[in-house]
mmCIF file of C-alpha atoms in Angstrom:
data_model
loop_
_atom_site.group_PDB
_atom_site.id
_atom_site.type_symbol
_atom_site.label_atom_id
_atom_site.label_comp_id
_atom_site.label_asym_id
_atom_site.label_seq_id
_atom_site.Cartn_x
_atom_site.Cartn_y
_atom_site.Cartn_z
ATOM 1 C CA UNK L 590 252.024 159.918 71.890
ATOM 2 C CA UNK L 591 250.110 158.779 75.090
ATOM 3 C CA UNK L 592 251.656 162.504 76.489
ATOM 4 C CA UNK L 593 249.735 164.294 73.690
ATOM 5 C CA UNK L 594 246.978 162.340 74.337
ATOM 6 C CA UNK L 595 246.298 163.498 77.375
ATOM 7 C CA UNK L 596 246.769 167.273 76.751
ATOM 8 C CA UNK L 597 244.335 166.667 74.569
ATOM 9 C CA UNK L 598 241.966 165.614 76.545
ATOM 10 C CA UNK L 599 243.037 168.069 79.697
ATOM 11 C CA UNK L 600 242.437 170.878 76.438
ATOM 12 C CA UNK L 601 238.741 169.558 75.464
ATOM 13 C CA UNK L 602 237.682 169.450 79.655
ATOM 14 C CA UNK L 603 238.894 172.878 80.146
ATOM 15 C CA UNK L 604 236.998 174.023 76.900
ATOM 16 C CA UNK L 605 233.589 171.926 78.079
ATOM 17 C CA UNK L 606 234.185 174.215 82.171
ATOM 18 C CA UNK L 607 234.591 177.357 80.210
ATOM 19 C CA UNK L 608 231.297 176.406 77.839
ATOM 20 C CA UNK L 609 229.197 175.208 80.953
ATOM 21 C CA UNK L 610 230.372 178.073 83.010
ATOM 22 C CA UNK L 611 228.978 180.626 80.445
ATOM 23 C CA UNK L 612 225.725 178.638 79.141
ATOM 24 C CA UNK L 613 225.206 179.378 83.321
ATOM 25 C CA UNK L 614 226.106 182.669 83.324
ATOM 26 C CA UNK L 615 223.755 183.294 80.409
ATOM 27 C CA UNK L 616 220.949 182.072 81.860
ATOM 28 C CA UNK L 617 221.320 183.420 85.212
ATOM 29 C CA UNK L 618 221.241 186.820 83.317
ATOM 30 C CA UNK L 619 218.656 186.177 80.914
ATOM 31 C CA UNK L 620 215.767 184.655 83.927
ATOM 32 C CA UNK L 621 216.969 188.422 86.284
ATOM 33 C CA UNK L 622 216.114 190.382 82.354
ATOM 34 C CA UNK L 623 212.387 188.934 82.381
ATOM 35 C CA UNK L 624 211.625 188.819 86.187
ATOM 36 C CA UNK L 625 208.408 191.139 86.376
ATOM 37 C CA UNK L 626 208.726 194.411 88.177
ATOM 38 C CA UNK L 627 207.500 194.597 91.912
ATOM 39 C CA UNK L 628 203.982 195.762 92.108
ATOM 40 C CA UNK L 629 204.152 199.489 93.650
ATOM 41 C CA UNK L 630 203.751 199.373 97.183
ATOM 42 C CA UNK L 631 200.290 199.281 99.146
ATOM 43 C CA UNK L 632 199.160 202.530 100.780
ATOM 44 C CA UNK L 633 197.305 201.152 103.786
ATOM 45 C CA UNK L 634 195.803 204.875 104.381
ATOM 46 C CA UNK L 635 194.222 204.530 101.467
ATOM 47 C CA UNK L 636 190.502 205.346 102.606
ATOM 48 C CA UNK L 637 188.988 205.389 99.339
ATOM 49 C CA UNK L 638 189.421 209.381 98.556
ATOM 50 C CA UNK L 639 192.173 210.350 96.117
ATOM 51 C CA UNK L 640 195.349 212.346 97.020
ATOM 52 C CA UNK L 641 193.508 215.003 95.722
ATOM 53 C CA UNK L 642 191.191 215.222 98.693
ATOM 54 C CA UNK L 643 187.562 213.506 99.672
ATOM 55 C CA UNK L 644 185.290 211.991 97.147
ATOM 56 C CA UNK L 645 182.641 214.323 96.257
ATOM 57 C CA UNK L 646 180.484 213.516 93.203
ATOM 58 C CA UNK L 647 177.032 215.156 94.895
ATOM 59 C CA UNK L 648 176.321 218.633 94.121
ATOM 60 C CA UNK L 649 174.410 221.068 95.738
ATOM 61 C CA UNK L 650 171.492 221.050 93.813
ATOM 62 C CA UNK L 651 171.042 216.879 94.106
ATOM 63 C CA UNK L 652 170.766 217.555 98.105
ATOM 64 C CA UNK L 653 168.302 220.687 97.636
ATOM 65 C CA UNK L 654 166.027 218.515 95.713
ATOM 66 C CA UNK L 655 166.301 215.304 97.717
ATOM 67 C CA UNK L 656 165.214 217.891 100.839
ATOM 68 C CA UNK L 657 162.702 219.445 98.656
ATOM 69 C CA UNK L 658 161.066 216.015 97.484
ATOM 70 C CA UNK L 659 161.005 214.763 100.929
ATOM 71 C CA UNK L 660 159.937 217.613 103.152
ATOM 72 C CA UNK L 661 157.615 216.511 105.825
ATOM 73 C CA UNK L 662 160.529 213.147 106.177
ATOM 74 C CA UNK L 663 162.792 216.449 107.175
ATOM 75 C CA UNK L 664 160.420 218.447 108.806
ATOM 76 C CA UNK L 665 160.001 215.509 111.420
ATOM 77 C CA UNK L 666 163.962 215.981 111.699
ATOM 78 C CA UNK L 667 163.715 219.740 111.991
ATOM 79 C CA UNK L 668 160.407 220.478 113.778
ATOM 80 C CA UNK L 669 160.191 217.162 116.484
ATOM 81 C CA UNK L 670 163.091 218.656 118.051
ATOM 82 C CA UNK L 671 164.315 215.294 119.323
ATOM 83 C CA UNK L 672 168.039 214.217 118.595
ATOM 84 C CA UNK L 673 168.693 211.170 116.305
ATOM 85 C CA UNK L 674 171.838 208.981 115.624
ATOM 86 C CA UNK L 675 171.225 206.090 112.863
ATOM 87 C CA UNK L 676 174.711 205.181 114.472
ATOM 88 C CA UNK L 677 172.754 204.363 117.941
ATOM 89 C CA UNK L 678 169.642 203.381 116.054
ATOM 90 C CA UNK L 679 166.659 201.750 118.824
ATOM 91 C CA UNK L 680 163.271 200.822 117.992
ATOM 92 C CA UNK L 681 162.014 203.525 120.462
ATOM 93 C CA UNK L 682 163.611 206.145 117.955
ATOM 94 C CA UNK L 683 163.312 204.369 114.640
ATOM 95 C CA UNK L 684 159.527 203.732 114.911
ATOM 96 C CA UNK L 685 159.179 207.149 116.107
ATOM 97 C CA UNK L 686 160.738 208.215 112.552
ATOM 98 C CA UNK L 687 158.705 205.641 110.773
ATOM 99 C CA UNK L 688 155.540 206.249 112.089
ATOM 100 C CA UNK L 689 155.546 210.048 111.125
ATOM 101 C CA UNK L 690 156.723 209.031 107.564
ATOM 102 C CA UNK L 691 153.481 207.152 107.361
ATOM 103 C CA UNK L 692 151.080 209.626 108.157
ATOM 104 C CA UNK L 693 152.798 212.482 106.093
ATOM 105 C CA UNK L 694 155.051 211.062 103.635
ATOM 106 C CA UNK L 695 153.575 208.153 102.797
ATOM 107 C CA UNK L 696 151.437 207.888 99.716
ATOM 108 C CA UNK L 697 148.756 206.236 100.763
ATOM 109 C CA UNK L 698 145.560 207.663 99.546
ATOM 110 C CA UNK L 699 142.482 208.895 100.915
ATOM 111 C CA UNK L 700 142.104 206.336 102.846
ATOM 112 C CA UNK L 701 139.290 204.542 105.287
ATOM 113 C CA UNK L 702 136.598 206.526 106.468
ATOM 114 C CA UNK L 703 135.678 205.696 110.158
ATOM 115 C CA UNK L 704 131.982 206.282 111.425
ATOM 116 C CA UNK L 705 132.353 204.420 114.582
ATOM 117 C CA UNK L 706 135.749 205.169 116.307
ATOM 118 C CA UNK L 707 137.097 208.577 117.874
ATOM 119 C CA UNK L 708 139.382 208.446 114.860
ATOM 120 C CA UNK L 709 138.448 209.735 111.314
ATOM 121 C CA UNK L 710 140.748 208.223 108.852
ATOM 122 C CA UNK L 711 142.409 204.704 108.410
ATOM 123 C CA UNK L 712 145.447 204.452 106.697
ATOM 124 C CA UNK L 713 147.207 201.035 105.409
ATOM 125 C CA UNK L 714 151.130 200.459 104.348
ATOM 126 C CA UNK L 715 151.860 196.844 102.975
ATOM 127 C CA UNK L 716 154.913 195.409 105.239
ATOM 128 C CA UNK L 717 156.858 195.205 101.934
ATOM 129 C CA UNK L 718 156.470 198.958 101.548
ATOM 130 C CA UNK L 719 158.009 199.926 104.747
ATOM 131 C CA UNK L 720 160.648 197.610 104.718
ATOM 132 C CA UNK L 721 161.499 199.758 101.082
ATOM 133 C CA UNK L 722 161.450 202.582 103.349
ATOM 134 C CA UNK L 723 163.458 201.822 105.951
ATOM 135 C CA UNK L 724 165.928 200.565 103.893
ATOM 136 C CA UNK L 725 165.828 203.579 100.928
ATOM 137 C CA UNK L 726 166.621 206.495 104.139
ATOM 138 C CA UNK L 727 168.431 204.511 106.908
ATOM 139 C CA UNK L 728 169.499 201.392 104.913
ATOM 140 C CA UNK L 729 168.301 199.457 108.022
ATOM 141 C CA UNK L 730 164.812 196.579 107.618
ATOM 142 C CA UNK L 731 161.981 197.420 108.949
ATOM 143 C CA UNK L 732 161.621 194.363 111.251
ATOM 144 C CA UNK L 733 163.090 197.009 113.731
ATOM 145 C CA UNK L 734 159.874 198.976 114.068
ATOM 146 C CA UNK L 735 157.735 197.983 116.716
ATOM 147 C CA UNK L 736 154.459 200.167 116.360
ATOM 148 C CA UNK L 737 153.756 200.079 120.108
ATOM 149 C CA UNK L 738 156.953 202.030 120.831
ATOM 150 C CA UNK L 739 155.691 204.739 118.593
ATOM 151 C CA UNK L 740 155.835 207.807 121.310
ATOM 152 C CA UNK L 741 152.487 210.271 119.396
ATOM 153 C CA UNK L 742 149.526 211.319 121.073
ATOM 154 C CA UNK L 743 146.959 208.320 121.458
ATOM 155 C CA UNK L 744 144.357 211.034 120.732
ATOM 156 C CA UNK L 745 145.236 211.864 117.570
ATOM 157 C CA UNK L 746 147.483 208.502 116.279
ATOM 158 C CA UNK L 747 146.333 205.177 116.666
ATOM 159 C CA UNK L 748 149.432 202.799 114.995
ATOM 160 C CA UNK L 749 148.761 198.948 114.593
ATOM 161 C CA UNK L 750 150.333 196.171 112.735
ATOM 162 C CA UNK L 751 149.723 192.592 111.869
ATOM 163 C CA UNK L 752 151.894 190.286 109.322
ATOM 164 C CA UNK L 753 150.922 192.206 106.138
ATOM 165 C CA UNK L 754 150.851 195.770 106.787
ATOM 166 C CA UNK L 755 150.737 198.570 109.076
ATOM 167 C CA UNK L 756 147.816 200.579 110.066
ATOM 168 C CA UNK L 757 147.448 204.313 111.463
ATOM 169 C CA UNK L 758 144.118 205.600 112.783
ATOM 170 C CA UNK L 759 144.250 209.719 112.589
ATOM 171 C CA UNK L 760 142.285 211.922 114.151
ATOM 172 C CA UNK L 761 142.949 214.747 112.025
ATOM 173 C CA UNK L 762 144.438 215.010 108.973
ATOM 174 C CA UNK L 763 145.380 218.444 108.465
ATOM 175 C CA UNK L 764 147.963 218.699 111.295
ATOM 176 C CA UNK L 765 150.433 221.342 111.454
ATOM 177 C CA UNK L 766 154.017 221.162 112.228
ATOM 178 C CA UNK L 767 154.875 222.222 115.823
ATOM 179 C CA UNK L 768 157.421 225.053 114.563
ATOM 180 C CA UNK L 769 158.372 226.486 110.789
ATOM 181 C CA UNK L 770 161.428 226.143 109.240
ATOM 182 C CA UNK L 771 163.921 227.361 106.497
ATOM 183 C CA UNK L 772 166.763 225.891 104.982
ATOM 184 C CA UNK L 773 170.473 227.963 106.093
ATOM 185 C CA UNK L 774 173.152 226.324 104.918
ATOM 186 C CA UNK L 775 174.397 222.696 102.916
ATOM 187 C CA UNK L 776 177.852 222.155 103.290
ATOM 188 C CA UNK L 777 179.052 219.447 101.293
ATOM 189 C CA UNK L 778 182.653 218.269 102.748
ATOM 190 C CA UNK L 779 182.271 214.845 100.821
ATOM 191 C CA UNK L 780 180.141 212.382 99.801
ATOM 192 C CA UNK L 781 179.895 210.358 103.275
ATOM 193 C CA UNK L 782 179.485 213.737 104.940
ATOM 194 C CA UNK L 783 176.950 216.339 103.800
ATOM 195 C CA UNK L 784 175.999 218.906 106.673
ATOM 196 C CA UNK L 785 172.393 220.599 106.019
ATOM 197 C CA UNK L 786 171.591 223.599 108.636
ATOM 198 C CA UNK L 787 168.148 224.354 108.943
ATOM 199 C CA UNK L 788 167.202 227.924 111.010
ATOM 200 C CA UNK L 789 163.668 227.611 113.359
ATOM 201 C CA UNK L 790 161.568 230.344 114.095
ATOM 202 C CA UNK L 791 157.799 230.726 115.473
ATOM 203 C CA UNK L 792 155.092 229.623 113.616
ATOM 204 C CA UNK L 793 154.299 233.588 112.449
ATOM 205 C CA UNK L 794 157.680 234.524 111.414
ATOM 206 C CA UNK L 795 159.217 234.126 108.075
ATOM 207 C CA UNK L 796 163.311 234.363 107.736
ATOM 208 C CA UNK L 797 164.117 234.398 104.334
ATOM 209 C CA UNK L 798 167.226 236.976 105.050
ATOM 210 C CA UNK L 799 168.461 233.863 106.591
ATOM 211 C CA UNK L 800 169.186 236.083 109.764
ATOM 212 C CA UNK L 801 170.254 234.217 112.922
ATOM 213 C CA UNK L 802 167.921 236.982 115.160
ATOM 214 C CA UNK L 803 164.867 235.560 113.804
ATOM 215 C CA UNK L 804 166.018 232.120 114.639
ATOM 216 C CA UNK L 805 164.802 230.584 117.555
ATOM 217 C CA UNK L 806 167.671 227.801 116.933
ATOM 218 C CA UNK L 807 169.398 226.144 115.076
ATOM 219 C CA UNK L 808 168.972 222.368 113.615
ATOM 220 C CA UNK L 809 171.909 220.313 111.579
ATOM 221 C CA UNK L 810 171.046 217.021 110.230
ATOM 222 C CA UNK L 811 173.988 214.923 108.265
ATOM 223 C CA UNK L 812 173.504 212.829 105.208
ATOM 224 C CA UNK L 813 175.290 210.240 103.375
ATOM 225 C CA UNK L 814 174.842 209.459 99.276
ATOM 226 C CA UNK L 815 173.368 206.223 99.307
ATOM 227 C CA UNK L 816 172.262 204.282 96.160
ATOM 228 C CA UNK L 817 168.957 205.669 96.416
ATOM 229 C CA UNK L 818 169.269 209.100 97.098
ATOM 230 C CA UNK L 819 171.152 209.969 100.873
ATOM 231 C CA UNK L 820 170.925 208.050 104.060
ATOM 232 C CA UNK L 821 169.770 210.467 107.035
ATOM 233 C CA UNK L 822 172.418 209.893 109.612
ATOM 234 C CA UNK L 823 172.087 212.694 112.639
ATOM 235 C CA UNK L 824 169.427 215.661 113.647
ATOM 236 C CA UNK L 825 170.575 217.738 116.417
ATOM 237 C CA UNK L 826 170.228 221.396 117.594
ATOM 238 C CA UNK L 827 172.743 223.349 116.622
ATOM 239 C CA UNK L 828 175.279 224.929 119.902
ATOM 240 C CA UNK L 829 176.525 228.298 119.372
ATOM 241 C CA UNK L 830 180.070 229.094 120.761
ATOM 242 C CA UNK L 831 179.822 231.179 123.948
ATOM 243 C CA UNK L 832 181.561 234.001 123.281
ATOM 244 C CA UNK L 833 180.945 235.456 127.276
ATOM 245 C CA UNK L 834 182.594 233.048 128.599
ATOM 246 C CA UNK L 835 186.649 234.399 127.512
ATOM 247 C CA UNK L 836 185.607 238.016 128.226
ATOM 248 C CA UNK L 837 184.447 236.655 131.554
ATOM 249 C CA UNK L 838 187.668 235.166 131.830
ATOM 250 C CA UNK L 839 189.369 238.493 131.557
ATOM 251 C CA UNK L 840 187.646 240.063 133.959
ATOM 252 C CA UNK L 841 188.623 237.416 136.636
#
């Protein structure tokens, strides 16, 4: 009796191993069934653009009217003939590029008249204006302009400033731009990069061929799309390829 006894018992421990051992087993498989899948992996080239190639949402109509509605901002750009980075952005340059926005783009009315100054007109932009400015075309504040860095002709621009606006005293207000202008060429590679090609020519010439003989140069000024429009990032003259220089080669 005590014999089957224990077999008994040796029966009922195998049978409680062979239970445990497969309640285990069935959880082990049931917890790798719902683990989540791996999130795909990270593309740390991932700049923003799709596979597909750069982001471009502007068209070439949106720049032609943001050139169009701003005109004498890019005919400072086009016609001053000096080079500008936003990139390398001083206050020599930037208040050079504000002050002509406030004579010519600048809504600011008819003005005051002067009687008893060499200048004619007095013009007035509230500091809150030009910091909406600044900030609209070179998302920079204005508390970078200093007006006594503005390089114009103290005969003909007189710029001043306090803690509530800016002031320009103007000779004449009928100025015309140093050279004349049309535009070439927009070439939209995305919307970071939009190259705009302008051709210059003499003040009596018209180009509307768009031929590089009546030319006297080139200029290319880069935007950006920017909440409010584009973001003016270079103006520089354009430099033609040499083409003397391999035939030159040859003959050496």
């Amino acid at each position: 009796m005590e014999e089957k006894k224990d077999n008994k018992g040796l029966l009922i421990g195998i049978i409680a191993f062979v239970a445990g051992v497969a309640f285990i087993a069935y959880g082990t498989i049931s917890l790798l069934s719902s683990k989540p899948e791996p999130n795909p992996p990270v593309d740390n080239n991932d700049s923003g653009e799709n596979s597909d190639g750069p982001s471009i949402s502007v068209t070439d109509t949106d720049v032609k009217n943001f050139l169009t509605d701003n005109s004498k901002l890019i005919e400072y750009f086009t016609d001053y003939n000096a080079d500008f980075d936003l990139g390398a952005a001083d206050p020599v340059s930037m208040s050079d590029v504000f002050g002509w926005s406030f004579v010519y783009l600048y809504n600011h009315g008819e003005g005051e008249k002067l009687s008893d100054s060499k200048y004619t007109t007095k013009y007035t932009m509230p500091s809150a204006d030009a910091d909406t400015f600044m900030r609209n075309y070179f998302g920079i504040p204005a508390s970078i302009i200093d007006v006594t860095k503005i390089d114009f002709s103290k005969e003909v621009f007189n710029f001043t400033s306090d803690e509530e606006n800016y002031y320009v005293e103007v000779s004449n207000t009928n100025l015309d731009p140093i050279q004349n202008c049309v535009l070439d060429d927009v070439n939209i590679v995305s919307d970071s990069e939009i190259i705009v090609t302008y051709g210059v020519m003499e003040l009596d010439k018209t180009c509307e061929d768009k031929s590089d003989d009546c030319y006297t140069k080139k200029r290319e000024l880069k935007l950006r799309k920017s909440d409010n429009g584009f973001t003016i990032l270079t103006a520089s003259d354009v430099k033609e390829e040499n083409n003397n220089e391999s035939e030159t080669g040859e003959e050496n």
